[in-house]
XYZ file of N, CA and C in Angstrom:
594
model
N 56.477 -72.571 120.463
C 55.382 -71.673 120.101
C 55.970 -70.327 119.681
N 55.563 -69.825 118.521
C 56.045 -68.534 118.056
C 55.305 -67.397 118.755
N 55.987 -66.274 118.877
C 55.333 -65.104 119.449
C 55.726 -63.866 118.657
N 54.833 -62.891 118.665
C 55.091 -61.602 118.033
C 55.616 -60.675 119.115
N 56.708 -60.010 118.824
C 57.254 -59.044 119.781
C 57.800 -57.839 119.038
N 57.985 -56.718 119.732
C 58.599 -55.558 119.084
C 60.042 -55.848 118.673
N 60.476 -55.183 117.635
C 61.880 -55.230 117.236
C 62.757 -54.823 118.406
N 63.919 -55.468 118.503
C 64.899 -55.126 119.525
C 66.265 -54.957 118.861
N 67.061 -53.963 119.276
C 68.417 -53.847 118.731
C 69.157 -55.177 118.873
N 69.827 -55.562 117.823
C 70.457 -56.877 117.766
C 69.737 -57.823 116.826
N 68.482 -57.476 116.465
C 67.726 -58.288 115.517
C 68.172 -58.062 114.072
N 68.945 -57.021 113.814
C 69.232 -56.611 112.441
C 69.810 -57.717 111.562
N 70.806 -58.498 112.015
C 71.329 -59.555 111.134
C 70.258 -60.564 110.724
N 69.391 -60.927 111.646
C 68.321 -61.870 111.316
C 67.359 -61.255 110.304
N 67.030 -59.984 110.467
C 66.113 -59.330 109.530
C 66.721 -59.277 108.134
N 68.006 -58.932 108.051
C 68.669 -58.871 106.751
C 68.685 -60.252 106.088
N 68.911 -61.294 106.874
C 68.922 -62.651 106.336
C 67.545 -63.051 105.832
N 66.498 -62.736 106.586
C 65.128 -63.054 106.165
C 64.785 -62.302 104.892
N 65.163 -61.040 104.830
C 64.911 -60.238 103.633
C 65.541 -60.905 102.418
N 66.786 -61.305 102.524
C 67.491 -61.961 101.419
C 66.798 -63.257 101.022
N 66.398 -64.038 102.003
C 65.844 -65.368 101.732
C 64.404 -65.328 101.213
N 63.808 -64.135 101.143
C 62.433 -63.995 100.639
C 62.319 -62.939 99.546
N 63.432 -62.373 99.092
C 63.400 -61.202 98.206
C 63.044 -61.516 96.763
N 63.128 -62.757 96.349
C 62.814 -63.118 94.962
C 61.332 -63.482 94.859
N 60.473 -62.468 94.958
C 59.017 -62.672 94.917
C 58.572 -63.721 95.918
N 59.178 -63.690 97.100
C 58.857 -64.631 98.160
C 59.838 -65.781 98.268
N 60.703 -65.932 97.271
C 61.697 -66.995 97.287
C 63.079 -66.481 97.646
N 64.021 -67.389 97.724
C 65.384 -67.063 98.132
C 66.116 -66.310 97.029
N 66.643 -65.123 97.351
C 67.355 -64.300 96.381
C 68.872 -64.437 96.499
N 69.341 -65.379 97.305
C 70.784 -65.545 97.488
C 71.460 -65.759 96.141
N 72.467 -64.938 95.849
C 73.227 -65.078 94.622
C 72.652 -64.370 93.413
N 71.467 -63.770 93.536
C 70.896 -63.050 92.398
C 71.656 -61.758 92.105
N 72.262 -61.184 93.126
C 73.064 -59.974 92.981
C 74.524 -60.323 93.233
N 75.401 -59.430 92.827
C 76.821 -59.623 93.132
C 77.075 -59.493 94.634
N 76.267 -58.685 95.306
C 76.407 -58.475 96.747
C 75.042 -58.659 97.405
N 74.866 -59.768 98.120
C 73.579 -60.085 98.753
C 73.151 -59.054 99.789
N 74.089 -58.290 100.342
C 73.748 -57.377 101.431
C 72.900 -56.189 100.973
N 72.839 -55.938 99.686
C 72.061 -54.788 99.194
C 70.593 -54.921 99.580
N 70.054 -56.127 99.508
C 68.629 -56.318 99.803
C 68.255 -55.726 101.164
N 68.980 -56.106 102.196
C 68.654 -55.652 103.542
C 68.819 -54.150 103.710
N 69.854 -53.582 103.072
C 70.117 -52.149 103.214
C 69.085 -51.297 102.491
N 68.351 -51.906 101.562
C 67.302 -51.183 100.842
C 65.930 -51.394 101.474
N 65.628 -52.637 101.862
C 64.239 -52.979 102.179
C 63.912 -53.220 103.642
N 64.897 -53.342 104.548
C 64.522 -53.583 105.941
C 65.328 -52.757 106.940
N 66.644 -52.704 106.793
C 67.463 -52.045 107.813
C 67.216 -50.547 107.956
N 66.926 -49.816 106.882
C 66.637 -48.392 107.100
C 65.382 -48.158 107.940
N 64.445 -49.078 107.877
C 63.197 -48.910 108.633
C 63.434 -49.056 110.130
N 64.215 -50.062 110.517
C 64.453 -50.234 111.949
C 65.423 -49.176 112.475
N 66.191 -48.578 111.578
C 67.049 -47.471 111.983
C 66.232 -46.227 112.279
N 65.286 -45.918 111.402
C 64.526 -44.665 111.532
C 63.275 -44.796 112.400
N 62.553 -45.920 112.283
C 61.278 -46.052 112.998
C 61.161 -47.421 113.672
N 62.023 -47.686 114.627
C 61.999 -49.012 115.273
C 60.686 -49.309 115.990
N 59.953 -48.291 116.391
C 58.681 -48.529 117.092
C 57.621 -49.118 116.166
N 57.872 -49.070 114.854
C 56.936 -49.636 113.877
C 57.483 -50.934 113.274
N 58.335 -51.615 114.014
C 58.894 -52.885 113.567
C 58.547 -53.970 114.581
N 58.058 -55.084 114.068
C 57.685 -56.226 114.908
C 58.246 -57.494 114.273
N 58.584 -58.457 115.118
C 59.188 -59.694 114.623
C 58.450 -60.913 115.157
N 58.636 -62.028 114.442
C 58.200 -63.334 114.921
C 59.403 -64.006 115.554
N 59.277 -64.380 116.813
C 60.340 -65.120 117.494
C 59.870 -66.539 117.719
N 60.695 -67.507 117.344
C 60.338 -68.908 117.505
C 60.617 -69.364 118.934
N 60.162 -70.570 119.250
C 60.313 -71.045 120.626
C 61.772 -71.281 121.013
N 62.665 -71.373 120.011
C 64.085 -71.517 120.344
C 64.841 -70.189 120.247
N 64.085 -69.077 120.196
C 64.691 -67.759 120.267
C 65.151 -67.174 118.955
N 64.896 -67.852 117.835
C 65.278 -67.307 116.533
C 64.223 -66.330 116.031
N 64.652 -65.341 115.240
C 63.726 -64.439 114.561
C 63.480 -65.003 113.169
N 62.202 -65.254 112.844
C 61.870 -65.892 111.579
C 60.972 -65.084 110.672
N 60.655 -63.872 111.074
C 59.812 -63.020 110.238
C 59.724 -61.638 110.829
N 59.245 -60.702 110.026
C 59.151 -59.312 110.496
C 58.151 -58.523 109.667
N 57.713 -57.429 110.240
C 57.069 -56.353 109.496
C 57.755 -55.064 109.921
N 58.059 -54.222 108.952
C 58.642 -52.906 109.216
C 57.822 -51.881 108.446
N 57.858 -50.647 108.906
C 57.019 -49.634 108.262
C 57.540 -48.237 108.523
N 57.002 -47.333 107.759
C 57.192 -45.905 107.999
C 55.823 -45.262 108.104
N 55.638 -44.407 109.082
C 54.346 -43.739 109.265
C 54.104 -42.661 108.217
N 55.164 -42.064 107.704
C 55.074 -40.978 106.730
C 55.985 -41.340 105.560
N 55.394 -41.887 104.518
C 56.183 -42.396 103.397
C 57.065 -41.335 102.774
N 56.512 -40.163 102.497
C 57.305 -39.137 101.812
C 58.472 -38.662 102.669
N 58.249 -38.487 103.967
C 59.343 -38.082 104.851
C 60.408 -39.176 104.921
N 59.965 -40.437 104.965
C 60.921 -41.542 105.016
C 61.759 -41.590 103.750
N 61.110 -41.449 102.610
C 61.844 -41.543 101.344
C 62.855 -40.399 101.203
N 62.507 -39.213 101.676
C 63.482 -38.109 101.652
C 64.665 -38.432 102.553
N 64.382 -38.974 103.741
C 65.461 -39.350 104.660
C 66.328 -40.447 104.049
N 65.707 -41.419 103.411
C 66.455 -42.483 102.750
C 67.415 -41.880 101.726
N 66.905 -40.947 100.932
C 67.703 -40.343 99.861
C 68.813 -39.447 100.408
N 68.518 -38.687 101.433
C 69.454 -37.670 101.914
C 70.397 -38.176 102.996
N 69.951 -39.124 103.817
C 70.732 -39.531 104.982
C 71.171 -40.991 104.964
N 70.270 -41.882 104.571
C 70.590 -43.300 104.659
C 71.453 -43.776 103.492
N 70.977 -43.579 102.272
C 71.643 -44.186 101.134
C 73.010 -43.578 100.805
N 73.258 -42.295 101.039
C 74.583 -41.747 100.705
C 75.750 -42.470 101.371
N 75.531 -43.113 102.500
C 76.637 -43.819 103.166
C 77.127 -45.023 102.359
N 76.349 -45.458 101.362
C 76.728 -46.612 100.548
C 77.236 -46.217 99.161
N 77.359 -44.921 98.905
C 77.715 -44.464 97.557
C 79.064 -44.997 97.094
N 80.017 -45.065 97.979
C 81.337 -45.563 97.582
C 81.314 -47.081 97.381
N 80.595 -47.764 98.241
C 80.528 -49.225 98.134
C 79.735 -49.661 96.918
N 78.609 -48.973 96.671
C 77.739 -49.332 95.557
C 77.446 -48.077 94.730
N 78.327 -47.681 93.851
C 78.106 -46.480 93.037
C 76.848 -46.615 92.172
N 76.274 -45.479 91.821
C 75.072 -45.502 90.988
C 75.417 -46.002 89.585
N 74.727 -47.034 89.097
C 75.002 -47.541 87.747
C 74.510 -46.540 86.694
N 75.156 -46.557 85.568
C 74.753 -45.689 84.465
C 73.498 -46.229 83.796
N 73.378 -47.536 83.737
C 72.209 -48.164 83.131
C 71.961 -49.511 83.801
N 70.807 -50.113 83.475
C 70.458 -51.411 84.043
C 71.149 -52.519 83.255
N 72.338 -52.918 83.678
C 73.039 -53.986 82.992
C 72.878 -55.329 83.672
N 72.406 -55.331 84.913
C 72.253 -56.567 85.685
C 71.147 -56.364 86.706
N 70.781 -57.446 87.390
C 69.770 -57.329 88.450
C 70.244 -56.372 89.535
N 71.538 -56.431 89.858
C 72.066 -55.524 90.876
C 71.996 -54.076 90.407
N 72.320 -53.832 89.141
C 72.222 -52.464 88.616
C 70.801 -51.937 88.747
N 69.831 -52.775 88.418
C 68.439 -52.338 88.510
C 68.031 -51.992 89.921
N 68.436 -52.809 90.894
C 68.084 -52.536 92.279
C 68.795 -51.285 92.780
N 70.042 -51.107 92.403
C 70.761 -49.906 92.826
C 70.159 -48.652 92.213
N 69.753 -48.720 90.966
C 69.116 -47.545 90.350
C 67.811 -47.210 91.074
N 67.070 -48.250 91.488
C 65.867 -48.012 92.297
C 66.230 -47.307 93.599
N 67.268 -47.801 94.278
C 67.662 -47.197 95.559
C 68.056 -45.735 95.372
N 68.805 -45.439 94.329
C 69.225 -44.054 94.089
C 68.057 -43.157 93.687
N 66.987 -43.739 93.162
C 65.842 -42.931 92.731
C 64.856 -42.643 93.856
N 64.966 -43.355 94.960
C 63.984 -43.194 96.036
C 64.011 -41.766 96.587
N 62.836 -41.238 96.836
C 62.724 -39.905 97.408
C 62.833 -38.782 96.405
N 62.963 -39.107 95.131
C 63.089 -38.044 94.131
C 61.751 -37.381 93.826
N 60.655 -38.095 94.069
C 59.310 -37.552 93.851
C 58.394 -38.052 94.958
N 57.361 -37.281 95.314
C 56.406 -37.749 96.325
C 55.681 -39.010 95.844
N 55.294 -39.847 96.774
C 54.521 -41.038 96.435
C 53.106 -40.642 96.026
N 52.600 -41.204 94.933
C 51.220 -40.886 94.542
C 50.176 -41.493 95.472
N 50.589 -42.346 96.395
C 49.639 -43.027 97.286
C 49.696 -42.521 98.718
N 50.668 -41.680 99.016
C 50.912 -41.304 100.404
C 49.868 -40.359 100.977
N 49.181 -39.615 100.142
C 48.161 -38.713 100.690
C 47.028 -39.505 101.339
N 46.556 -40.532 100.640
C 45.455 -41.334 101.171
C 45.944 -42.438 102.110
N 47.131 -42.961 101.825
C 47.695 -44.056 102.613
C 49.120 -43.666 103.018
N 49.273 -42.801 104.001
C 50.595 -42.207 104.286
C 51.669 -43.186 104.744
N 51.282 -44.263 105.410
C 52.269 -45.237 105.880
C 52.480 -46.317 104.830
N 53.662 -46.939 104.843
C 53.886 -48.109 103.992
C 54.678 -49.154 104.765
N 54.582 -50.398 104.312
C 55.182 -51.509 105.052
C 55.946 -52.447 104.135
N 56.814 -53.240 104.777
C 57.436 -54.420 104.178
C 57.285 -55.556 105.188
N 56.879 -56.716 104.702
C 56.693 -57.867 105.588
C 57.294 -59.104 104.929
N 57.977 -59.913 105.728
C 58.571 -61.145 105.224
C 58.582 -62.200 106.321
N 58.288 -63.429 105.924
C 58.338 -64.594 106.820
C 59.106 -65.703 106.120
N 59.956 -66.386 106.863
C 60.619 -67.547 106.299
C 59.567 -68.594 105.914
N 59.828 -69.393 104.880
C 58.818 -70.344 104.389
C 58.235 -71.251 105.460
N 59.068 -71.698 106.407
C 58.557 -72.637 107.413
C 57.578 -71.993 108.397
N 57.504 -70.664 108.394
C 56.582 -69.966 109.294
C 55.370 -69.392 108.563
N 55.303 -69.620 107.268
C 54.174 -69.102 106.508
C 52.948 -69.988 106.662
N 51.785 -69.377 106.341
C 50.503 -70.086 106.395
C 50.163 -70.596 107.795
N 50.589 -69.836 108.805
C 50.248 -70.176 110.193
C 49.542 -69.009 110.896
N 49.189 -67.986 110.135
C 48.525 -66.826 110.722
C 49.475 -65.787 111.297
N 50.774 -66.034 111.186
C 51.743 -65.111 111.794
C 51.842 -63.796 111.030
N 51.706 -63.862 109.718
C 51.719 -62.624 108.941
C 50.575 -61.710 109.345
N 49.414 -62.289 109.529
C 48.269 -61.492 109.969
C 48.495 -60.892 111.348
N 49.128 -61.645 112.225
C 49.419 -61.117 113.562
C 50.423 -59.966 113.502
N 51.412 -60.078 112.606
C 52.360 -58.977 112.441
C 51.647 -57.717 111.950
N 50.757 -57.886 110.977
C 50.018 -56.727 110.459
C 49.130 -56.137 111.544
N 48.495 -56.978 112.349
C 47.651 -56.481 113.442
C 48.462 -55.635 114.418
N 49.653 -56.095 114.760
C 50.506 -55.333 115.679
C 50.896 -53.997 115.069
N 51.239 -54.004 113.781
C 51.615 -52.768 113.108
C 50.437 -51.809 113.022
N 49.290 -52.306 112.625
C 48.108 -51.448 112.490
C 47.751 -50.805 113.827
N 47.836 -51.565 114.905
C 47.553 -51.002 116.229
C 48.521 -49.865 116.556
N 49.793 -50.053 116.231
C 50.785 -49.011 116.496
C 50.545 -47.778 115.636
N 50.175 -47.986 114.385
C 49.905 -46.852 113.491
C 48.664 -46.091 113.951
N 47.624 -46.812 114.323
C 46.408 -46.142 114.801
C 46.690 -45.345 116.069
N 47.490 -45.916 116.946
C 47.837 -45.207 118.179
C 48.601 -43.925 117.883
N 49.316 -43.909 116.764
C 50.079 -42.727 116.368
C 49.246 -41.769 115.525
N 47.976 -42.105 115.267
C 47.102 -41.226 114.503
C 47.276 -41.308 112.997
N 47.892 -42.378 112.511
C 48.090 -42.546 111.070
C 46.783 -43.039 110.446
N 46.429 -42.491 109.282
C 45.102 -42.732 108.709
C 45.058 -43.761 107.585
N 46.208 -44.186 107.088
C 46.188 -45.155 106.000
C 47.531 -45.830 105.843
N 47.508 -47.027 105.241
C 48.690 -47.861 105.109
C 48.681 -48.498 103.730
N 49.847 -48.556 103.081
C 49.906 -49.249 101.801
C 51.122 -50.158 101.711
N 51.041 -51.093 100.775
C 52.120 -52.041 100.506
C 52.191 -52.234 99.004
N 53.390 -52.552 98.501
C 53.589 -52.645 97.052
C 54.349 -53.934 96.722
N 53.674 -55.077 96.755
C 54.358 -56.330 96.416
C 54.525 -56.493 94.908
N 55.402 -57.406 94.544
C 55.588 -57.756 93.142
C 54.332 -58.427 92.604
N 53.983 -58.101 91.378
C 52.828 -58.744 90.754
C 53.076 -60.235 90.558
N 54.344 -60.640 90.534
C 54.677 -62.054 90.372
C 54.430 -62.858 91.645
N 54.237 -62.167 92.765
C 54.037 -62.844 94.041
C 52.540 -62.989 94.313
N 51.939 -64.016 93.713
C 50.490 -64.206 93.838
C 50.080 -64.435 95.287
N 50.932 -65.082 96.060
C 50.612 -65.321 97.461
C 50.486 -64.035 98.247
N 51.327 -63.052 97.927
C 51.266 -61.764 98.616
C 49.953 -61.062 98.320
N 49.508 -61.111 97.067
C 48.241 -60.473 96.711
C 47.087 -61.078 97.502
N 47.036 -62.393 97.573
C 45.975 -63.054 98.351
C 46.078 -62.694 99.828
N 47.293 -62.605 100.338
C 47.521 -62.267 101.744
C 46.939 -60.891 102.070
N 47.265 -59.882 101.269
C 46.773 -58.532 101.552
C 45.259 -58.440 101.416
N 44.717 -59.073 100.408
C 43.262 -59.037 100.233
C 42.558 -59.702 101.409
N 43.101 -60.796 101.883
C 42.497 -61.513 103.020
C 42.495 -60.664 104.284
N 43.487 -59.783 104.429
C 43.593 -58.953 105.623
C 42.816 -57.634 105.520
N 42.141 -57.423 104.408
C 41.310 -56.233 104.286
C 41.907 -55.095 103.482
N 43.058 -55.329 102.846
C 43.613 -54.334 101.931
C 42.842 -54.394 100.611
N 42.792 -53.278 99.919
C 42.175 -53.215 98.598
C 43.228 -52.871 97.560
N 43.068 -53.408 96.366
C 43.990 -53.046 95.292
C 43.746 -51.593 94.896
N 44.797 -50.811 94.895
C 44.716 -49.377 94.590
C 45.176 -49.092 93.171
N 46.241 -49.782 92.738
C 46.797 -49.521 91.414
C 47.728 -50.651 91.023
N 48.010 -50.700 89.728
C 49.050 -51.576 89.197
C 50.010 -50.705 88.402
N 51.298 -50.938 88.608
C 52.300 -50.183 87.865
C 53.486 -51.087 87.571
N 53.859 -51.159 86.302
C 54.950 -52.025 85.868
C 54.695 -53.447 86.388
N 55.584 -53.953 87.225
C 55.443 -55.317 87.741
C 55.013 -55.341 89.196
N 54.332 -54.279 89.638
C 53.960 -54.142 91.040
C 52.453 -53.960 91.176
N 51.934 -54.334 92.337
C 50.548 -54.059 92.707
C 50.555 -53.240 93.982
N 49.753 -52.181 94.014
C 49.656 -51.338 95.206
C 48.378 -51.707 95.959
N 48.530 -52.069 97.229
C 47.393 -52.368 98.094
C 47.315 -51.307 99.183
N 46.093 -50.864 99.502
C 45.911 -49.858 100.538
C 44.858 -50.255 101.546
N 45.010 -49.712 102.751
C 44.037 -49.933 103.821
C 43.863 -48.623 104.578
N 42.613 -48.186 104.730
C 42.342 -47.016 105.565
C 42.296 -47.457 107.027
N 42.916 -46.655 107.874
C 42.968 -47.002 109.289
C 42.007 -46.167 110.114
């Protein structure tokens, strides 16, 4: 039987692996970049470093971590921290590309651009999240339980809104957010912005 529990130090390798295995619009992104580790360092590990109290995981009956939700209560503050404190430690390992020559270049340029401008959605929906479940744990209600745990924690902290920005190519993600009470806020490039007032 799976259970939802708070993130615990030591979960990081499992979270990075789940992120990689779901990063291609919900599918496995292994091998899409020259270095698979970039996915986790951009989309999950900084969250558990800065705001572990807003991270929850799915633990299976054999003790494995098979899914997670991570979030930041203050998107603009998080993005500034990402830009100023988190990402600079990777500058030597992954230098900023001059242009988008590959999928990895595009993701790195995104990482280097984070925090350069305030989020247009953060005033109304100050928190943002990332959620991922391994395929074998999907469609069992676990994603909804992860969101419920996160929303309870955000409300307890006095946060008034939450948003998520899945790929427009991930039709399952769009249905998931709508089913949980998120509303479509905007579309930009290949992304859809969903928001929920808390």
